[in-house]
PDB file of C-alpha atoms in Angstrom:
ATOM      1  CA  UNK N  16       2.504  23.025  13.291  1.00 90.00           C
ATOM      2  CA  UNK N  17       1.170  19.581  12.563  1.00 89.00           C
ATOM      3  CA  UNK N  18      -1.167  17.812   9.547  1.00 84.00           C
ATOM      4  CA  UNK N  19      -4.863  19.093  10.327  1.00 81.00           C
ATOM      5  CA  UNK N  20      -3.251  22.443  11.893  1.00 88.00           C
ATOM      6  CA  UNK N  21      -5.625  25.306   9.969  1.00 89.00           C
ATOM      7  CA  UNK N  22      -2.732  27.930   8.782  1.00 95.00           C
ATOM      8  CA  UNK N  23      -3.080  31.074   6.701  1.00 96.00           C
ATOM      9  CA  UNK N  24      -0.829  32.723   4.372  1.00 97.00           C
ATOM     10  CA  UNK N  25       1.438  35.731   5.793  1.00 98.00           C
ATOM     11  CA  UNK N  26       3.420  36.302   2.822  1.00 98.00           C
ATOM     12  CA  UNK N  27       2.367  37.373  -1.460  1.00 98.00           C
ATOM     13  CA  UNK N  28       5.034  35.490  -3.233  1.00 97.00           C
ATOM     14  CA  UNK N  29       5.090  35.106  -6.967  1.00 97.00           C
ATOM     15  CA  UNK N  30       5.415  31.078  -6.106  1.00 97.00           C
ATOM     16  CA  UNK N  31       2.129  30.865  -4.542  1.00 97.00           C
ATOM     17  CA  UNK N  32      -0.134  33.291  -6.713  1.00 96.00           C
ATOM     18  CA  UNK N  33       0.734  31.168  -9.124  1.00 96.00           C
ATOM     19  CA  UNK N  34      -1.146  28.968  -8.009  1.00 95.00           C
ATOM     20  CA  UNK N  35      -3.847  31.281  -7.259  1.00 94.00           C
ATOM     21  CA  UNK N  36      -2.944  31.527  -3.648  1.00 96.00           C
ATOM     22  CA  UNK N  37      -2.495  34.887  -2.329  1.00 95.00           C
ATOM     23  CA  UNK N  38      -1.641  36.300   1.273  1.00 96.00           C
ATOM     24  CA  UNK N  39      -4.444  36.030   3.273  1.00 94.00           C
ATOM     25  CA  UNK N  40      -5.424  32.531   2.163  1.00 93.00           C
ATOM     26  CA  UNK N  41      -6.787  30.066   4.660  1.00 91.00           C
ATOM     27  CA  UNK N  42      -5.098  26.485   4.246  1.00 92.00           C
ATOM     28  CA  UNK N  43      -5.256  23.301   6.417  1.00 91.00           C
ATOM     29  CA  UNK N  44      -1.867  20.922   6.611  1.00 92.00           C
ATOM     30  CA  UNK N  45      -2.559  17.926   4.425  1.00 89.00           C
ATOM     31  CA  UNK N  46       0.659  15.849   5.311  1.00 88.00           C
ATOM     32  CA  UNK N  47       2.313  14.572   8.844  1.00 85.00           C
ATOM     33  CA  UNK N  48       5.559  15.810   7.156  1.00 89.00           C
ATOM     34  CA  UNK N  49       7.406  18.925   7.161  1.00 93.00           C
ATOM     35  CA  UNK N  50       9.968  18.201   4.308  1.00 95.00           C
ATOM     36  CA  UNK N  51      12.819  21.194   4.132  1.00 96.00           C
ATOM     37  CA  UNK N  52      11.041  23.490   6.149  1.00 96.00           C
ATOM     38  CA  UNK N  53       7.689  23.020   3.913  1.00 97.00           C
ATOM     39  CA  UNK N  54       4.702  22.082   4.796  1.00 97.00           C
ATOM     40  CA  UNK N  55       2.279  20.502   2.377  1.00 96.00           C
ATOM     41  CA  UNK N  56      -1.224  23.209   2.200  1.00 96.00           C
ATOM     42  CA  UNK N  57      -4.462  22.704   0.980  1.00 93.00           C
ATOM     43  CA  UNK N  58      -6.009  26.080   0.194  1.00 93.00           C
ATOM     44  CA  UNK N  59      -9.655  25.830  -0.292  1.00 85.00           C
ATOM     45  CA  UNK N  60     -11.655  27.967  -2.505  1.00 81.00           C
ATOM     46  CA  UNK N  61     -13.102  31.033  -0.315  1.00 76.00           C
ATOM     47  CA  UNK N  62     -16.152  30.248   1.901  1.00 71.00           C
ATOM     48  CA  UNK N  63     -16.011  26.672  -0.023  1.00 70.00           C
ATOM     49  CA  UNK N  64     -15.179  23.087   0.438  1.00 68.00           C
ATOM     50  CA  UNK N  65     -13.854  22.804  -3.119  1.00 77.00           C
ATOM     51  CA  UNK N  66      -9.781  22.936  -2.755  1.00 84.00           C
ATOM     52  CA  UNK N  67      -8.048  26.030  -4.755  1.00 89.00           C
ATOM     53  CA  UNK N  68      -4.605  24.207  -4.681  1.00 93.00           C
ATOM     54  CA  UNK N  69      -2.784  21.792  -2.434  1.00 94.00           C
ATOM     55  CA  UNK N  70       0.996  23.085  -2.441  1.00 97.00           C
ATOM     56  CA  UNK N  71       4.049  22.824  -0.496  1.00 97.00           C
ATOM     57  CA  UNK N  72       4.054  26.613   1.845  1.00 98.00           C
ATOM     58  CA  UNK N  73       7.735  27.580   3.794  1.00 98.00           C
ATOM     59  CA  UNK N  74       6.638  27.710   7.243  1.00 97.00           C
ATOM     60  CA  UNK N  75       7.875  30.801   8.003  1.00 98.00           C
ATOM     61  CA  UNK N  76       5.395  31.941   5.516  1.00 98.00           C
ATOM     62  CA  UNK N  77       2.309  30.198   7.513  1.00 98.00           C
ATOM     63  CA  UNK N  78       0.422  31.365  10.467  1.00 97.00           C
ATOM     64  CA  UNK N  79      -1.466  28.968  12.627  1.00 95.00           C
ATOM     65  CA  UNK N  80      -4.948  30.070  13.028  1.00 92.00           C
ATOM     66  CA  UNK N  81      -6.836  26.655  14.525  1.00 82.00           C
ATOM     67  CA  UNK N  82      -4.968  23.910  16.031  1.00 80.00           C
ATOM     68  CA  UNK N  83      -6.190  20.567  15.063  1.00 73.00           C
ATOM     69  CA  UNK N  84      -8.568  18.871  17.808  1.00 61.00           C
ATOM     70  CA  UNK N  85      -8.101  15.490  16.752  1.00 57.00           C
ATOM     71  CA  UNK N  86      -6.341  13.864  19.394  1.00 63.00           C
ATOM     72  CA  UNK N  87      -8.834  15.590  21.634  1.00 78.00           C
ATOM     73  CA  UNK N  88     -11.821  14.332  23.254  1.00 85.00           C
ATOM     74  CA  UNK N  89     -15.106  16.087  22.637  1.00 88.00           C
ATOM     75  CA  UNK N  90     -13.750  17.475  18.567  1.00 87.00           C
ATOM     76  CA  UNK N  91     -16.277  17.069  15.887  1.00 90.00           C
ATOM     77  CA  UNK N  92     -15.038  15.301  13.106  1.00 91.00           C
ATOM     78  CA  UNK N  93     -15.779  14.709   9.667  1.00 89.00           C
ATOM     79  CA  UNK N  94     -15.398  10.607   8.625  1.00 92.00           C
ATOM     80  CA  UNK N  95     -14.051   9.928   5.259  1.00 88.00           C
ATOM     81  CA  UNK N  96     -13.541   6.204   4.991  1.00 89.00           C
ATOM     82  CA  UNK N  97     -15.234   3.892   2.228  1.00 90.00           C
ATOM     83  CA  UNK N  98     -13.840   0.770   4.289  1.00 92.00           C
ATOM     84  CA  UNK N  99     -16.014  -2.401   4.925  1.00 94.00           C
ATOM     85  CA  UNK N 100     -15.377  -2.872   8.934  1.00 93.00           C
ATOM     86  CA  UNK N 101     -17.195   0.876   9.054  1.00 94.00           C
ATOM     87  CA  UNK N 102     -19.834   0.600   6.179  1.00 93.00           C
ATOM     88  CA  UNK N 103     -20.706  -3.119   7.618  1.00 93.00           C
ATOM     89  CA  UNK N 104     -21.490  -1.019  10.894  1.00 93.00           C
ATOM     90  CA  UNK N 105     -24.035   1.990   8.878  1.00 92.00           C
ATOM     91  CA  UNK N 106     -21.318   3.817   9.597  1.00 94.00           C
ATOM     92  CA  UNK N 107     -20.599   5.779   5.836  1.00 90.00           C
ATOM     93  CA  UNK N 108     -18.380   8.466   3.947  1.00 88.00           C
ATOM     94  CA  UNK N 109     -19.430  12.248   4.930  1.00 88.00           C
ATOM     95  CA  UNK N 110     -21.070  11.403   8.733  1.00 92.00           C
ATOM     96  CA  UNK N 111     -20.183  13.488  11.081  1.00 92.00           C
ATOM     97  CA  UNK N 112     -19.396  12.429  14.779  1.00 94.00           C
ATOM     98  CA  UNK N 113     -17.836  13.480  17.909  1.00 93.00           C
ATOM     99  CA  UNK N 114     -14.690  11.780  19.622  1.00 92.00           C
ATOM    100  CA  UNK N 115     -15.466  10.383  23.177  1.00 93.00           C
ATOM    101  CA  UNK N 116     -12.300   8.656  24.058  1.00 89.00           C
ATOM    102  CA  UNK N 117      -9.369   6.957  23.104  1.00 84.00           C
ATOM    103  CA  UNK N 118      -9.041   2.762  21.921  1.00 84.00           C
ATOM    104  CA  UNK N 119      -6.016   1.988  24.397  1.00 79.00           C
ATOM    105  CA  UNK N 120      -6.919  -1.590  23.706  1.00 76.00           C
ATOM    106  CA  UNK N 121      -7.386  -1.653  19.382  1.00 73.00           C
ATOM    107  CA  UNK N 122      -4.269   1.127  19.927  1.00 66.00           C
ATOM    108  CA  UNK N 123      -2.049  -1.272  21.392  1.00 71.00           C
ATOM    109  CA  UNK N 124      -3.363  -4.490  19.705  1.00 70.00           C
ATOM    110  CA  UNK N 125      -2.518  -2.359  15.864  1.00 63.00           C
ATOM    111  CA  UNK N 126       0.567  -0.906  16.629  1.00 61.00           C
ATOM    112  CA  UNK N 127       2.784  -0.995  14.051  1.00 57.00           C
ATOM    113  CA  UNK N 128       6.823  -0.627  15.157  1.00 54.00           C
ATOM    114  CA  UNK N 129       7.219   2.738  16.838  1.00 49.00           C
ATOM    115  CA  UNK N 130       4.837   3.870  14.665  1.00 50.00           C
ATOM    116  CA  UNK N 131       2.074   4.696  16.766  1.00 54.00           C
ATOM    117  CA  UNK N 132      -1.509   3.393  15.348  1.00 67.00           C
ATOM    118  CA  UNK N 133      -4.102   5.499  17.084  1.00 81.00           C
ATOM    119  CA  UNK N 134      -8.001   4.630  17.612  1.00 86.00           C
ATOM    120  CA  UNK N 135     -10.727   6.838  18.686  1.00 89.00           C
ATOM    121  CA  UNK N 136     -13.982   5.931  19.963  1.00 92.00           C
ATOM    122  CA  UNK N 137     -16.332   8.048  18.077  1.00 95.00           C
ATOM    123  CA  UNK N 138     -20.052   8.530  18.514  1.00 96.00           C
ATOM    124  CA  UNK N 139     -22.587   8.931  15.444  1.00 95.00           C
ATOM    125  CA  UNK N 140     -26.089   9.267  15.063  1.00 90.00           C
ATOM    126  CA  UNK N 141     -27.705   6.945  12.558  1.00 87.00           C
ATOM    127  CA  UNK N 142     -30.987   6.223  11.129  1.00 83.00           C
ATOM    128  CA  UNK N 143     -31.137   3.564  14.239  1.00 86.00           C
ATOM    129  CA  UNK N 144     -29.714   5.365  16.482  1.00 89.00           C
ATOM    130  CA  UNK N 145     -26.796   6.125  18.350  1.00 93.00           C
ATOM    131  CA  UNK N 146     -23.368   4.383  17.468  1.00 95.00           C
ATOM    132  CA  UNK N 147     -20.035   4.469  18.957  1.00 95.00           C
ATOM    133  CA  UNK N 148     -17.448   2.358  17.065  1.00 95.00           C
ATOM    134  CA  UNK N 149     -13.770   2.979  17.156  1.00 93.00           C
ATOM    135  CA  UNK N 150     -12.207   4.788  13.695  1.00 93.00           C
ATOM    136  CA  UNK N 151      -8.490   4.936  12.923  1.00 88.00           C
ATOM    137  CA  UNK N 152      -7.581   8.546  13.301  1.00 83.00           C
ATOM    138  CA  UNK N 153      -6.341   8.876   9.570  1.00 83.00           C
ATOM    139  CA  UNK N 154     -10.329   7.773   8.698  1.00 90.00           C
ATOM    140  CA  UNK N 155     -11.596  11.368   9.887  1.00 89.00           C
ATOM    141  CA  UNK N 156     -10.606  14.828   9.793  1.00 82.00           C
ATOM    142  CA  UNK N 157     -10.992  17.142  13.165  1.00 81.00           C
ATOM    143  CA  UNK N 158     -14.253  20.220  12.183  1.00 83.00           C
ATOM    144  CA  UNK N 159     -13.998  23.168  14.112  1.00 77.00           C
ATOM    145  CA  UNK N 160     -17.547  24.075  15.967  1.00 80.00           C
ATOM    146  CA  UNK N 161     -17.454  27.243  13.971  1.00 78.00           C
ATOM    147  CA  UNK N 162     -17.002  25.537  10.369  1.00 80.00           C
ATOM    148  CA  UNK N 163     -19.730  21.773  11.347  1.00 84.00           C
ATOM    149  CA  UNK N 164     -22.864  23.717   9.697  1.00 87.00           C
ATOM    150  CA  UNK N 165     -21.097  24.873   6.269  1.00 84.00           C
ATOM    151  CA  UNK N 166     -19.574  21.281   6.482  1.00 83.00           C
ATOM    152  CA  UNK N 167     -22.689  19.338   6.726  1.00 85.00           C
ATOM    153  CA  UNK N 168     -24.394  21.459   4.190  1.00 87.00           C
ATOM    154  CA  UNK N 169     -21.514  21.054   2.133  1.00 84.00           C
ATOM    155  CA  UNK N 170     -21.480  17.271   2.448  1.00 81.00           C
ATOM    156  CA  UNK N 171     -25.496  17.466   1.890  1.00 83.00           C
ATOM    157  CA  UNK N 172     -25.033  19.141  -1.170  1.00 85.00           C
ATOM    158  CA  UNK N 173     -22.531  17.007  -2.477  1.00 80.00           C
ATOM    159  CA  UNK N 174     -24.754  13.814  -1.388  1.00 77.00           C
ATOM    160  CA  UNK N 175     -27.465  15.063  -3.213  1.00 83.00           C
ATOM    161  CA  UNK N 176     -25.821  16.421  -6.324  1.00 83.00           C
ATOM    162  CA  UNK N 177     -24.198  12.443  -6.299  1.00 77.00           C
ATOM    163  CA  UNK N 178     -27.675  11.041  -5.816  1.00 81.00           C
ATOM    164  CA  UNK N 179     -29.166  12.714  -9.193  1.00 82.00           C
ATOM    165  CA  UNK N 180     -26.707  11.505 -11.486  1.00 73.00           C
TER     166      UNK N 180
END
């Protein structure tokens, strides 16, 4: 299991109804860490984007049902990032794109320590056209082909909704 990793609860445990999350429930790993054998869940309300509860889930009591794409060429991903070296570029918060390689170069050039600092190459369609600009992989979050159309009507919804007020 790793962050991004879609899961699903195996297990009813007074602990996580609690919570209101009840075996059965679809999750996706929110943290790089597993910290005493937990892993850190967002549970999303069902056939929602809205999140139920984001709670720490015993992996023994998770199932892996998707396995992230991110680090793979070709995944859909959802960008998330208000930063200036993005926006500067029309690139904004809630586009969706599609990974076409990997930055060796900006890789290398950020790396931080051991930490590893990894860059994707990701192509977007804006209102000029098409874009491929290299995102920091902790700026976007991998979409499963299955999931991309409630996603971007999810996003739309929200854009509007923001929009009227």
């Amino acid at each position: 299991m790793k962050e991004s990793d879609k899961v699903k609860l195996i297990v009813e445990k007074e602990k996580y109804a609690k919570e209101g999350v009840h075996k059965g429930a679809q999750g996706t790993i929110c943290d790089p860490r597993n910290i005493y054998g937990q892993w850190l869940v967002s549970f999303r309300q069902k056939d929602s984007y809205k999140e139920l509860a984001c709670i720490p889930v015993k992996e023994e009591d998770l199932e892996v049902t998707w396995e992230s794409p991110i680090r793979k060429i070709g995944a859909n991903v959802l960008f998330f990032s208000t930063k200036e070296k993005y926006s500067v570029q029309g690139i904004t918060n809630g586009m969706f794109g599609v990974i076409v390689e990997k930055d060796e170069v900006l890789s290398a050039q950020e790396k931080e320590g051991d930490e590893e600092t990894t860059y994707w190459k990701v192509k977007f369609e804006t209102d000029s056209g098409e874009k491929i600009i290299s995102v920091y992989y902790n700026d976007m979050s991998p979409i499963r082909d299955d999931e991309l159309d409630a996603y971007k009507k999810e996003v739309a919804r929200a854009l509007k909704k923001r929009q009227m007020q």
